[in-house]
PDB file of C-alpha atoms and ligand atoms in Angstrom:
ATOM      1  CA  MET A1181      -0.793   1.701  -2.186  1.00  0.00           C
ATOM      2  CA  ARG A1182      -2.941   3.693   0.270  1.00  0.00           C
ATOM      3  CA  ASN A1183      -0.766   2.422   3.120  1.00  0.00           C
ATOM      4  CA  ASP A1184       2.111   4.384   1.611  1.00  0.00           C
ATOM      5  CA  ILE A1185       0.320   7.707   2.099  1.00  0.00           C
ATOM      6  CA  GLU A1186       1.295   9.779   5.126  1.00  0.00           C
ATOM      7  CA  ARG A1187      -1.575  12.260   4.721  1.00  0.00           C
ATOM      8  CA  VAL A1188      -4.252  13.263   2.246  1.00  0.00           C
ATOM      9  CA  LEU A1189      -3.688  16.852   1.195  1.00  0.00           C
ATOM     10  CA  ILE A1190      -6.699  17.393  -1.081  1.00  0.00           C
ATOM     11  CA  ASP A1191      -9.516  14.881  -1.116  1.00  0.00           C
ATOM     12  CA  GLU A1192     -11.664  13.796  -4.040  1.00  0.00           C
ATOM     13  CA  VAL A1193     -14.763  15.826  -3.119  1.00  0.00           C
ATOM     14  CA  VAL A1194     -12.763  19.028  -2.780  1.00  0.00           C
ATOM     15  CA  ILE A1195     -11.034  18.401  -6.134  1.00  0.00           C
ATOM     16  CA  GLU A1196     -14.366  17.809  -7.866  1.00  0.00           C
ATOM     17  CA  LYS A1197     -15.868  21.041  -6.527  1.00  0.00           C
ATOM     18  CA  ARG A1198     -12.840  23.016  -7.632  1.00  0.00           C
ATOM     19  CA  LEU A1199     -12.954  21.489 -11.114  1.00  0.00           C
ATOM     20  CA  ASP A1200     -16.585  22.599 -11.469  1.00  0.00           C
ATOM     21  CA  ALA A1201     -15.478  26.185 -10.804  1.00  0.00           C
ATOM     22  CA  MET A1202     -12.426  26.003 -13.088  1.00  0.00           C
ATOM     23  CA  ALA A1203     -14.506  24.640 -15.949  1.00  0.00           C
ATOM     24  CA  LEU A1204     -16.945  27.535 -15.575  1.00  0.00           C
ATOM     25  CA  GLU A1205     -14.069  30.042 -15.666  1.00  0.00           C
ATOM     26  CA  ILE A1206     -12.613  28.447 -18.796  1.00  0.00           C
ATOM     27  CA  GLU A1207     -15.979  28.325 -20.521  1.00  0.00           C
ATOM     28  CA  ARG A1208     -16.560  32.002 -19.688  1.00  0.00           C
ATOM     29  CA  ASP A1209     -13.096  33.285 -20.652  1.00  0.00           C
ATOM     30  CA  PHE A1210     -12.494  31.752 -24.066  1.00  0.00           C
ATOM     31  CA  PRO A1211     -13.851  33.175 -27.294  1.00  0.00           C
ATOM     32  CA  SER A1212     -16.343  31.005 -29.123  1.00  0.00           C
ATOM     33  CA  GLY A1213     -15.058  28.463 -31.597  1.00  0.00           C
ATOM     34  CA  THR A1214     -13.074  25.297 -31.197  1.00  0.00           C
ATOM     35  CA  LEU A1215     -10.289  25.426 -28.656  1.00  0.00           C
ATOM     36  CA  VAL A1216      -7.193  23.235 -28.910  1.00  0.00           C
ATOM     37  CA  VAL A1217      -6.369  21.629 -25.580  1.00  0.00           C
ATOM     38  CA  ILE A1218      -2.920  20.126 -25.053  1.00  0.00           C
ATOM     39  CA  ILE A1219      -2.491  17.641 -22.234  1.00  0.00           C
ATOM     40  CA  LEU A1220       0.997  17.060 -20.854  1.00  0.00           C
ATOM     41  CA  LEU A1221       1.451  13.338 -20.323  1.00  0.00           C
ATOM     42  CA  LYS A1222       1.392  11.514 -18.148  1.00  0.00           C
ATOM     43  CA  GLY A1223       0.820  13.663 -15.076  1.00  0.00           C
ATOM     44  CA  ALA A1224      -2.091  15.775 -16.378  1.00  0.00           C
ATOM     45  CA  LEU A1225      -4.097  12.800 -17.643  1.00  0.00           C
ATOM     46  CA  VAL A1226      -6.456  12.430 -14.692  1.00  0.00           C
ATOM     47  CA  PHE A1227      -6.884  16.182 -14.156  1.00  0.00           C
ATOM     48  CA  ALA A1228      -7.588  16.719 -17.856  1.00  0.00           C
ATOM     49  CA  ALA A1229     -10.117  13.885 -18.114  1.00  0.00           C
ATOM     50  CA  ASP A1230     -12.109  15.223 -15.182  1.00  0.00           C
ATOM     51  CA  LEU A1231     -11.806  18.915 -16.100  1.00  0.00           C
ATOM     52  CA  LEU A1232     -12.547  18.669 -19.812  1.00  0.00           C
ATOM     53  CA  ARG A1233     -15.722  16.645 -19.341  1.00  0.00           C
ATOM     54  CA  ARG A1234     -17.035  19.662 -17.450  1.00  0.00           C
ATOM     55  CA  VAL A1235     -16.335  22.121 -20.295  1.00  0.00           C
ATOM     56  CA  PRO A1236     -19.386  22.161 -22.579  1.00  0.00           C
ATOM     57  CA  ARG A1237     -17.802  23.384 -25.783  1.00  0.00           C
ATOM     58  CA  SER A1238     -16.065  22.164 -28.877  1.00  0.00           C
ATOM     59  CA  LEU A1239     -12.532  21.021 -28.038  1.00  0.00           C
ATOM     60  CA  GLU A1240      -9.764  19.356 -29.993  1.00  0.00           C
ATOM     61  CA  ILE A1241      -7.656  17.343 -27.584  1.00  0.00           C
ATOM     62  CA  GLU A1242      -3.979  16.612 -28.187  1.00  0.00           C
ATOM     63  CA  CYS A1243      -1.308  15.118 -25.922  1.00  0.00           C
ATOM     64  CA  ILE A1244       2.405  15.814 -25.614  1.00  0.00           C
ATOM     65  CA  ASN A1245       4.930  13.658 -23.801  1.00  0.00           C
ATOM     66  CA  VAL A1246       7.522  15.641 -21.904  1.00  0.00           C
ATOM     67  CA  ALA A1247       9.874  14.571 -19.137  1.00  0.00           C
ATOM     68  CA  SER A1248      11.681  16.575 -16.508  1.00  0.00           C
ATOM     69  CA  TYR A1249      11.448  14.433 -13.372  1.00  0.00           C
ATOM     70  CA  HIS A1250      12.599  11.042 -14.639  1.00  0.00           C
ATOM     71  CA  GLY A1251      10.647   9.254 -11.904  1.00  0.00           C
ATOM     72  CA  GLY A1252      12.259  10.672  -8.750  1.00  0.00           C
ATOM     73  CA  LEU A1253      11.609  13.479  -6.270  1.00  0.00           C
ATOM     74  CA  GLU A1254      13.525  16.286  -7.979  1.00  0.00           C
ATOM     75  CA  SER A1255      13.258  18.012 -11.345  1.00  0.00           C
ATOM     76  CA  SER A1256      16.229  17.211 -13.583  1.00  0.00           C
ATOM     77  CA  GLY A1257      16.367  20.835 -14.729  1.00  0.00           C
ATOM     78  CA  THR A1258      15.818  20.080 -18.412  1.00  0.00           C
ATOM     79  CA  VAL A1259      12.586  19.547 -20.285  1.00  0.00           C
ATOM     80  CA  ASN A1260      12.697  16.882 -22.976  1.00  0.00           C
ATOM     81  CA  PHE A1261      10.092  16.587 -25.714  1.00  0.00           C
ATOM     82  CA  LEU A1262       9.653  12.853 -26.179  1.00  0.00           C
ATOM     83  CA  ASP A1263       7.406  12.753 -29.272  1.00  0.00           C
ATOM     84  CA  ARG A1264       8.577  12.690 -32.852  1.00  0.00           C
ATOM     85  CA  ASP A1265       5.619  14.813 -33.996  1.00  0.00           C
ATOM     86  CA  PHE A1266       4.140  17.960 -32.514  1.00  0.00           C
ATOM     87  CA  PRO A1267       0.419  18.900 -32.695  1.00  0.00           C
ATOM     88  CA  GLU A1268      -0.632  21.349 -35.419  1.00  0.00           C
ATOM     89  CA  VAL A1269      -1.322  24.602 -33.556  1.00  0.00           C
ATOM     90  CA  SER A1270      -0.578  27.279 -36.143  1.00  0.00           C
ATOM     91  CA  GLY A1271      -3.164  30.069 -35.902  1.00  0.00           C
ATOM     92  CA  ARG A1272      -4.951  28.297 -33.033  1.00  0.00           C
ATOM     93  CA  HIS A1273      -5.861  29.333 -29.518  1.00  0.00           C
ATOM     94  CA  VAL A1274      -4.357  26.763 -27.149  1.00  0.00           C
ATOM     95  CA  LEU A1275      -5.140  25.746 -23.590  1.00  0.00           C
ATOM     96  CA  LEU A1276      -2.214  23.829 -22.092  1.00  0.00           C
ATOM     97  CA  LEU A1277      -2.919  21.506 -19.142  1.00  0.00           C
ATOM     98  CA  ASP A1278      -0.367  20.258 -16.648  1.00  0.00           C
ATOM     99  CA  ASP A1279      -0.652  18.538 -13.294  1.00  0.00           C
ATOM    100  CA  ILE A1280       1.595  20.803 -11.238  1.00  0.00           C
ATOM    101  CA  LEU A1281       3.568  24.011 -11.529  1.00  0.00           C
ATOM    102  CA  ASP A1282       6.832  23.521  -9.680  1.00  0.00           C
ATOM    103  CA  THR A1283      10.061  25.072 -11.009  1.00  0.00           C
ATOM    104  CA  GLY A1284       8.095  26.474 -13.973  1.00  0.00           C
ATOM    105  CA  ARG A1285      10.477  24.968 -16.534  1.00  0.00           C
ATOM    106  CA  THR A1286       7.879  22.704 -18.132  1.00  0.00           C
ATOM    107  CA  LEU A1287       5.166  25.320 -18.701  1.00  0.00           C
ATOM    108  CA  HIS A1288       7.785  27.801 -19.848  1.00  0.00           C
ATOM    109  CA  ALA A1289       9.381  25.406 -22.352  1.00  0.00           C
ATOM    110  CA  VAL A1290       6.118  24.037 -23.736  1.00  0.00           C
ATOM    111  CA  SER A1291       4.445  27.471 -24.003  1.00  0.00           C
ATOM    112  CA  ALA A1292       7.511  28.779 -25.869  1.00  0.00           C
ATOM    113  CA  ARG A1293       7.407  25.810 -28.239  1.00  0.00           C
ATOM    114  CA  LEU A1294       3.685  26.348 -28.913  1.00  0.00           C
ATOM    115  CA  ILE A1295       4.296  29.998 -29.800  1.00  0.00           C
ATOM    116  CA  GLU A1296       7.239  28.941 -31.982  1.00  0.00           C
ATOM    117  CA  GLU A1297       4.884  26.531 -33.765  1.00  0.00           C
ATOM    118  CA  GLY A1298       2.556  29.447 -34.530  1.00  0.00           C
ATOM    119  CA  ALA A1299      -0.144  29.278 -31.820  1.00  0.00           C
ATOM    120  CA  THR A1300      -2.071  32.570 -31.664  1.00  0.00           C
ATOM    121  CA  ALA A1301      -2.358  32.471 -27.866  1.00  0.00           C
ATOM    122  CA  VAL A1302      -1.451  30.019 -25.129  1.00  0.00           C
ATOM    123  CA  HIS A1303      -3.304  29.816 -21.809  1.00  0.00           C
ATOM    124  CA  THR A1304      -2.305  27.408 -19.092  1.00  0.00           C
ATOM    125  CA  ALA A1305      -4.177  25.477 -16.414  1.00  0.00           C
ATOM    126  CA  VAL A1306      -2.699  23.364 -13.622  1.00  0.00           C
ATOM    127  CA  LEU A1307      -4.293  21.356 -10.861  1.00  0.00           C
ATOM    128  CA  LEU A1308      -1.599  22.367  -8.364  1.00  0.00           C
ATOM    129  CA  ALA A1309       0.919  25.184  -8.021  1.00  0.00           C
ATOM    130  CA  LYS A1310       3.714  24.978  -5.456  1.00  0.00           C
ATOM    131  CA  ASP A1311       4.188  28.141  -3.465  1.00  0.00           C
ATOM    132  CA  LYS A1312       7.895  28.756  -4.129  1.00  0.00           C
ATOM    133  CA  GLN A1313      10.466  30.780  -6.006  1.00  0.00           C
ATOM    134  CA  ARG A1314      10.465  29.407  -9.565  1.00  0.00           C
ATOM    135  CA  ALA A1315      13.494  28.794 -11.777  1.00  0.00           C
ATOM    136  CA  GLN A1316      11.431  30.247 -14.638  1.00  0.00           C
ATOM    137  CA  GLU A1317       9.178  33.285 -14.224  1.00  0.00           C
ATOM    138  CA  VAL A1318       5.892  31.723 -15.181  1.00  0.00           C
ATOM    139  CA  SER A1319       2.405  31.593 -13.737  1.00  0.00           C
ATOM    140  CA  ALA A1320      -0.644  29.598 -14.783  1.00  0.00           C
ATOM    141  CA  ASP A1321      -3.870  31.287 -15.884  1.00  0.00           C
ATOM    142  CA  TYR A1322      -5.976  28.721 -14.009  1.00  0.00           C
ATOM    143  CA  VAL A1323      -4.790  27.092 -10.787  1.00  0.00           C
ATOM    144  CA  GLY A1324      -6.772  24.451  -8.924  1.00  0.00           C
ATOM    145  CA  PHE A1325      -4.913  24.656  -5.612  1.00  0.00           C
ATOM    146  CA  GLU A1326      -1.820  26.366  -4.241  1.00  0.00           C
ATOM    147  CA  ILE A1327       0.197  23.961  -2.105  1.00  0.00           C
ATOM    148  CA  ARG A1328       3.377  24.308  -0.110  1.00  0.00           C
ATOM    149  CA  ASP A1329       6.642  23.143  -1.588  1.00  0.00           C
ATOM    150  CA  GLU A1330       6.554  19.412  -0.872  1.00  0.00           C
ATOM    151  CA  PHE A1331       6.486  16.313  -3.059  1.00  0.00           C
ATOM    152  CA  VAL A1332       2.962  15.037  -3.689  1.00  0.00           C
ATOM    153  CA  VAL A1333       1.420  12.046  -5.472  1.00  0.00           C
ATOM    154  CA  GLY A1334      -2.000  10.925  -6.642  1.00  0.00           C
ATOM    155  CA  TYR A1335      -4.610  12.210  -9.052  1.00  0.00           C
ATOM    156  CA  GLY A1336      -2.156  11.756 -11.923  1.00  0.00           C
ATOM    157  CA  LEU A1337       1.067  12.521 -10.056  1.00  0.00           C
ATOM    158  CA  ASP A1338       3.525   9.687  -9.573  1.00  0.00           C
ATOM    159  CA  TYR A1339       6.535   8.522  -7.675  1.00  0.00           C
ATOM    160  CA  LYS A1340       8.575   6.109  -9.810  1.00  0.00           C
ATOM    161  CA  GLY A1341       5.536   5.539 -12.009  1.00  0.00           C
ATOM    162  CA  LYS A1342       3.175   4.612  -9.139  1.00  0.00           C
ATOM    163  CA  TYR A1343       0.254   6.294  -7.327  1.00  0.00           C
ATOM    164  CA  ARG A1344      -1.202   8.104 -10.370  1.00  0.00           C
ATOM    165  CA  ASN A1345      -4.556   6.358  -9.873  1.00  0.00           C
ATOM    166  CA  LEU A1346      -5.087   7.519  -6.292  1.00  0.00           C
ATOM    167  CA  PRO A1347      -8.289   9.608  -6.362  1.00  0.00           C
ATOM    168  CA  TYR A1348      -6.778  12.293  -4.104  1.00  0.00           C
ATOM    169  CA  VAL A1349      -3.535  14.265  -3.735  1.00  0.00           C
ATOM    170  CA  GLY A1350      -1.384  13.081  -0.859  1.00  0.00           C
ATOM    171  CA  VAL A1351       2.057  13.037   0.674  1.00  0.00           C
ATOM    172  CA  LEU A1352       4.095   9.823   0.789  1.00  0.00           C
ATOM    173  CA  LYS A1353       5.415   8.253   3.981  1.00  0.00           C
ATOM    174  CA  ASP A1354       9.200   8.360   4.245  1.00  0.00           C
ATOM    175  CA  SER A1355       9.157   4.549   4.279  1.00  0.00           C
ATOM    176  CA  ALA A1356       7.648   4.526   0.743  1.00  0.00           C
ATOM    177  CA  ILE A1357      10.506   6.596  -0.673  1.00  0.00           C
ATOM    178  CA  THR A1358      13.464   4.535  -1.799  1.00  0.00           C
TER     179      THR A1358
HETATM  180  P1  LIG B1396       8.278  22.021 -13.343  1.00  0.00           P
HETATM  181  O1  LIG B1396       9.372  21.943 -12.312  1.00  0.00           O
HETATM  182  O2  LIG B1396       8.790  21.940 -14.720  1.00  0.00           O
HETATM  183  O3  LIG B1396       7.520  20.700 -12.997  1.00  0.00           O
HETATM  184  O4  LIG B1396       7.304  23.155 -13.074  1.00  0.00           O
HETATM  185  C1  LIG B1396       6.519  20.185 -13.700  1.00  0.00           C
HETATM  186  C2  LIG B1396       6.580  18.691 -13.696  1.00  0.00           C
HETATM  187  O5  LIG B1396       7.366  18.125 -12.629  1.00  0.00           O
HETATM  188  C3  LIG B1396       6.694  17.056 -12.018  1.00  0.00           C
HETATM  189  N1  LIG B1396       6.499  17.370 -10.594  1.00  0.00           N
HETATM  190  C4  LIG B1396       6.006  16.537  -9.669  1.00  0.00           C
HETATM  191  N2  LIG B1396       5.579  15.278  -9.778  1.00  0.00           N
HETATM  192  N3  LIG B1396       5.034  15.271  -7.484  1.00  0.00           N
HETATM  193  C5  LIG B1396       5.081  14.648  -8.673  1.00  0.00           C
HETATM  194  O6  LIG B1396       4.662  13.501  -8.758  1.00  0.00           O
HETATM  195  C6  LIG B1396       5.457  16.540  -7.290  1.00  0.00           C
HETATM  196  O7  LIG B1396       5.369  17.070  -6.182  1.00  0.00           O
HETATM  197  C7  LIG B1396       5.969  17.206  -8.459  1.00  0.00           C
HETATM  198  N4  LIG B1396       6.452  18.442  -8.660  1.00  0.00           N
HETATM  199  C8  LIG B1396       6.764  18.499  -9.986  1.00  0.00           C
HETATM  200  C9  LIG B1396       5.389  16.911 -12.760  1.00  0.00           C
HETATM  201  O8  LIG B1396       5.538  15.890 -13.725  1.00  0.00           O
HETATM  202  C10 LIG B1396       5.185  18.214 -13.454  1.00  0.00           C
HETATM  203  O9  LIG B1396       4.488  18.100 -14.668  1.00  0.00           O
END
């Protein structure tokens, strides 16, 4: 798996330091009381596990399955909600976690759905944000790292379902892309 990586973009130690700082910001910014955290599967799984263990407050953790990439290198342009049920968020303050902000369609669609479902406020946190013109005007409240517009894997991000368990964010070799 590691042989397929052309270069490491953000290594494990750097990610861990940044998560310490993000957790402090989140802890400082949110009003007291239990916060509902929604993790977008599967990409935000690793980021969420490492971030949330650093946030010393009462959290209710929910997951939503959405798909927009369908395993390849390009967003399909539509965001599909894959679950039959949706978490109960009416009257709640929600923190939405995703792995990466790319076209903006996912955060836009899920934030809109959360508001539709009655959430009082929705804040968003992403590990990565691509520096690009987005299809949807959306920004995240908490961003781990800004990266240039290239396809990355690792630390939760996949190519065709693989590489999510790499402990760093990296760029694939051309030979690994089929
Ligand atoms: P949008 O375009 O909706 O993208 O902001 C969010 C979702 O698209 C996936 N994505 C990527 N996955 N490497 C990946 O493995 C990438 O460089 C990449 N860019 C976008 C990801 O699932 C994210 O939640």
